[in-house]
Amino acid sequence: MTEEVLQALLRALSFGTPLLLATLGGIVNERAGVVNLGVEGMMAVGALAAFGLASASGAWPMAVGLAALLGALAALLHGFVTLTLRANTYVSGLALSMLGLGVSGLLGKPYEGAFLFESAPELPFTLAAGGLAVLLWGVLFFTRPGLVLRSVGENPAAADALGIPVLAVRYLAVAFGGALAGVAGAFLSLAYQPAWTDGMTGGLGWIAVALVIFSGWHPLRAVLGAVFFGLLYYLQFRLQSQSQVPTELFAAMPYLLVVGVLALAGVRRSRGAAPAALGRSYQRGER
Amino acid sequence: MIRFEEDLHPRRLKRLGVSVAVLALAFVLVGGVFAAYGVGPWEAYRTLLEGTLGDSQGLAEVLRRTIPLLLIGSGLTLAFRVRFFNIGAEGQLLLGAVASGAVALFLPTSVLSLPLMFLAGAVAGGLWALPAAWLRSRMDVNEILTTLMLNPVAGYLVIYLVGGPWRGEQVQGYTYTDAFPEAVRLPLWGQTLVHWPTLVLGAVLAVVLQVLLTRTPLGYALRVVGESPRAARYAGMPISRVVLLTGLLSGGAAGLAGAGEVAGIHYRLLEPTQISIGYGFTAIIVAWLARGHPALVLLTAPLMGLILAGGDLLKISLNMPFRIIDVFSGIMLLCLIAGESLSRYRVRWGT
C-alpha cells in the first residue's frame, strides 16, 4: 500500500514537472504584468526543437538549450505584438498557440512517431524545476530585481517614475516565460515520452496558464498545484482500466477543474493577489 | 526623423488599406513556412487557388466550409463587439451537434423534426457558453480561459456518447451513431456537400444580427457595453444581462452550425474531429476581419472557407499535414491584431 502511494507520488511528480516549469515561467511574466496564452504553442515548439536536435546529436543538454532559446524567441514575438504594438494580449497569445502547434506539427512531420535512442533522465528536470521554484520565491520576494519585476506588474507608471525601464523588464520577463515553456516541451519529448508526435503537449500548456492563477502568482504554491494536477493525470491513467466511470470523464477532469479553479478564484476575489496592471499595456504619460 | 502619432479615429479607407496590407504580409509569411517545409510557395498557392476557385467542385468545397463559418462568425462578431471573447465556439458547435443528434435519433420524425434539430442545437450551444458568460458577468472571471477549457470537455462528451451509450447498433468497430432517418437530412445542392438551407440560415443570421446591432435599442446597449462599460454603468444599463445574452447568442449561433453539419453532411453523430475541423477557431479570424459588423461576415467567411478548403487540397495533393491551417490561422491572427494597432497610428515625417 505504501509502495503504491509512493509510486503514485513519483509519477505525479513526473507528470507535474512540465506543468511546474511552464507555470513558473508564467508566474514571472504575469508578475511583470504580461499575460501570455501562447504557452501551449511555445511548448510544442520546444518539444520539436529539442527532439530534432537530440536525435541528430544525442546531446540532450544542448537540445534543452535550443528549446529554451526558441521558446524565448516565440515569446518575444508575443512581446513585440503586445508590448510595442500594444495589440490585444489575449488574442495574440491565442494566435501564438495556434502558430506554435501549427509550425511544430508541420516541420515535425518527418519525425512523426520517431523515438529517441537515448532518452534524457527525468530526475534532473524535476529537481531543477523544484529548485527553480524555491529560487524564484527567494528572488521575487527578497531581492531588488524581484521588487523591480513586481513593481512593473503592479504599478508601471510609478516604476517608470523611479527610473525602471518598464518595457525592457517586461520583455525580459516574457522571454524568460517563453524559455521555461520551451524547456517544459523539451522535457516531454526528451524524457517523459522520448518521442515526437504532433499534439504531444496535449493541453498541458493551457493547464499551466490556469495553474498560474491557481497558485496565486506564488512560486511555492505552484509546486503544490503542479503535484496536484500531476496526481490527477496519474489517476486518469490508473483508474481508466478498472473503474465503472467512463474514461472520458477522467480525461475531461483537468479542464473542468481549471474552470472550477477560476470560478473559485473569482469567488474569493483573490484578484487582490493578481498583479494590478496584469494584461494592460503601458505607455508613458497615459493613465 | 520619423514620428508616430496617435490616430484615435482612423478613416475607414485607412483601416481597410492596413487590413489588406497585413493580410498580404500574412500570405508572404505563410509562404516562408511553405518554403521551410520544402514546398515552393508559388506551387502551394497555385494548387490552393486552382483547386478551389478554378474548379466547380472546388468552389462547392469552399462553400461547404463557409457555411459553419458564416453562422459562428456572425455570432462571434457580435460577441467581440461586446468584448466578450468567446473562444469556445468549437465546443458550442459540438454541443449543438449532440442536441440535434438526440432529436434525430430519439424523437419520432415529423415535419417539425428538422426545425426542432436546429432549435435544440442553438439552445445547447447557447447553454454551453452560459457558464463562461455568467462567471464573467458575476465574478469577472476571464471568459477566454473558461470558454476555451470547455472545448475539450465538449469533445470528450461526444467521444463518450458515440463510443458508449449512443453507439450505433448497426456499426461494428466504429465509433459513431446509427444514421439519421432520411426525413431529417437536409437537401444538398446537386452533387455537392453544400446543404443550402444552412447556408441561407447563415446569411440571414448575419444580416439579422447586423440589424439588431445597428438599428435596435438592444443593439445600442450592446455597443455601449462593449465600447465603454463605465458609460453603460452610469446609464444604468443591465451589463451582466447583456453579457449573458451575448454568450447565449454567440453560443447559439455555433450550435446552429453544429446542427447543420450533422444534418447536412454526416447524417450521424461521430468523432469530434470529424464533425468540425476547427471551425470554432477559424471563425475567430472571420469575426476579427469583419471588424464588428456581422454583415461583413458574408465576405470574410468565404475567405476563410477558401483557406480551409485549400488546406484540404494541400493535404491531399502536396501531402502536407493539416496543421498548415493552424499556421495560416496563427499568422493571420497575429498580423490582423498588429495591423489593428498600426492603423491607430499616423506616421509623421520631420520633427
Coordinates of C-alpha atoms in Angstrom, one line a residue, chain A residues 37 77-78 81-82 84-96 98-99 101-107 109-110 198-199 203 206-207 209-210 213 236 246 248-249 251-252 254-256 258-259 262-267 269 271 283 286, chain B residues 6 33-34 36-37 85 87 128 131 135 138-142 144-150 152-153 155-157 159-161 163 281-282 284-285 288 318-324 326-331 333-334 337-339 341-342 344-345:
Chain A
L37 CA -1.7 32.5 -23.5
L77 CA 7.1 37.8 -30.9
H78 CA 4.2 38.0 -28.5
V81 CA 2.9 42.5 -30.7
T82 CA 1.5 43.2 -27.3
T84 CA 5.4 47.5 -28.6
L85 CA 2.4 47.4 -30.9
R86 CA 0.0 47.2 -27.9
A87 CA -2.4 44.8 -29.6
N88 CA -4.8 42.6 -27.8
T89 CA -2.8 40.4 -25.3
Y90 CA -5.3 37.5 -25.2
V91 CA -5.8 37.2 -29.0
S92 CA -2.0 37.4 -29.5
G93 CA -1.4 34.6 -27.1
L94 CA -4.1 32.5 -28.7
A95 CA -2.5 33.2 -32.1
L96 CA 0.9 32.2 -30.8
M98 CA -2.1 28.2 -33.0
L99 CA 1.1 29.2 -34.7
L101 CA 1.2 24.0 -32.7
G102 CA 0.9 24.5 -36.5
V103 CA 4.6 25.1 -37.2
S104 CA 5.8 22.3 -35.0
G105 CA 3.2 19.9 -36.4
L106 CA 4.2 20.9 -40.0
L107 CA 8.0 20.9 -39.6
K109 CA 6.2 15.7 -39.9
P110 CA 9.5 13.9 -40.7
D198 CA 2.1 16.0 -33.2
G199 CA -0.1 17.4 -30.4
G203 CA -3.3 20.7 -23.4
W206 CA -3.4 25.6 -21.0
I207 CA -3.4 23.9 -17.6
V209 CA -1.9 29.0 -17.7
A210 CA -4.6 28.2 -15.2
I213 CA -3.8 31.8 -11.3
Q236 CA -6.7 9.2 -15.0
P246 CA -16.2 6.5 -18.2
E248 CA -13.7 10.4 -20.9
L249 CA -14.8 11.9 -17.6
A251 CA -9.8 13.0 -19.4
A252 CA -12.1 16.0 -19.1
P254 CA -8.4 18.7 -15.6
Y255 CA -10.3 21.1 -17.9
L256 CA -13.3 21.1 -15.7
V258 CA -9.5 24.6 -14.3
V259 CA -12.9 26.2 -14.8
L262 CA -11.1 30.0 -12.0
A263 CA -14.6 30.3 -10.6
L264 CA -13.2 29.8 -7.0
A265 CA -10.6 32.4 -7.6
G266 CA -13.5 34.7 -8.7
V267 CA -15.5 33.9 -5.5
R269 CA -11.9 37.8 -5.0
R271 CA -7.9 39.3 -7.7
Q283 CA 2.5 53.8 -22.3
E286 CA -1.1 57.5 -20.2
Chain B
E6 CA -1.9 58.5 -32.3
V33 CA 6.7 28.4 -43.9
F34 CA 5.8 26.5 -47.1
A36 CA 10.8 25.9 -44.8
Y37 CA 8.6 22.8 -45.2
F85 CA -14.1 37.0 -26.2
I87 CA -13.1 31.3 -27.8
W128 CA -22.6 25.6 -23.2
P131 CA -21.4 29.3 -17.5
L135 CA -18.7 33.7 -14.5
R138 CA -20.8 38.0 -12.0
M139 CA -17.2 37.3 -10.9
D140 CA -15.1 38.9 -13.5
V141 CA -13.6 35.5 -14.5
N142 CA -11.7 35.7 -17.8
I144 CA -11.2 33.4 -22.8
L145 CA -9.9 30.7 -20.4
T146 CA -13.3 29.3 -19.4
T147 CA -14.7 29.1 -22.9
L148 CA -11.5 27.5 -24.1
M149 CA -11.4 24.9 -21.3
L150 CA -15.0 23.8 -22.1
P152 CA -12.1 19.7 -24.8
V153 CA -14.8 18.9 -22.3
G155 CA -15.1 16.9 -27.2
Y156 CA -14.8 14.2 -24.6
L157 CA -18.6 14.3 -24.2
I159 CA -16.4 10.8 -27.8
Y160 CA -18.1 9.2 -24.8
L161 CA -21.6 9.3 -26.5
G163 CA -18.3 5.2 -28.3
F281 CA -11.2 28.7 -34.1
T282 CA -11.2 29.8 -37.8
I284 CA -12.4 33.9 -34.7
I285 CA -10.5 35.2 -37.6
W288 CA -11.9 39.7 -36.3
L318 CA 1.1 18.1 -51.8
N319 CA 0.9 15.6 -48.9
M320 CA 1.1 18.3 -46.2
P321 CA 0.0 17.9 -42.7
F322 CA -3.3 19.6 -41.9
R323 CA -1.5 21.7 -39.3
I324 CA -0.9 24.1 -42.2
D326 CA -3.1 26.3 -37.8
V327 CA -0.1 28.1 -39.3
F328 CA -2.4 30.1 -41.6
S329 CA -4.7 30.9 -38.7
G330 CA -1.9 31.9 -36.2
I331 CA 0.0 34.1 -38.6
L333 CA -4.5 36.5 -36.4
L334 CA -1.1 38.0 -35.3
I337 CA -4.3 42.4 -34.5
A338 CA -0.9 44.0 -35.2
G339 CA -2.5 45.8 -38.1
S341 CA -2.9 48.6 -33.7
L342 CA -0.9 50.1 -36.5
R344 CA -4.3 53.6 -34.8
Y345 CA -1.1 55.5 -35.6

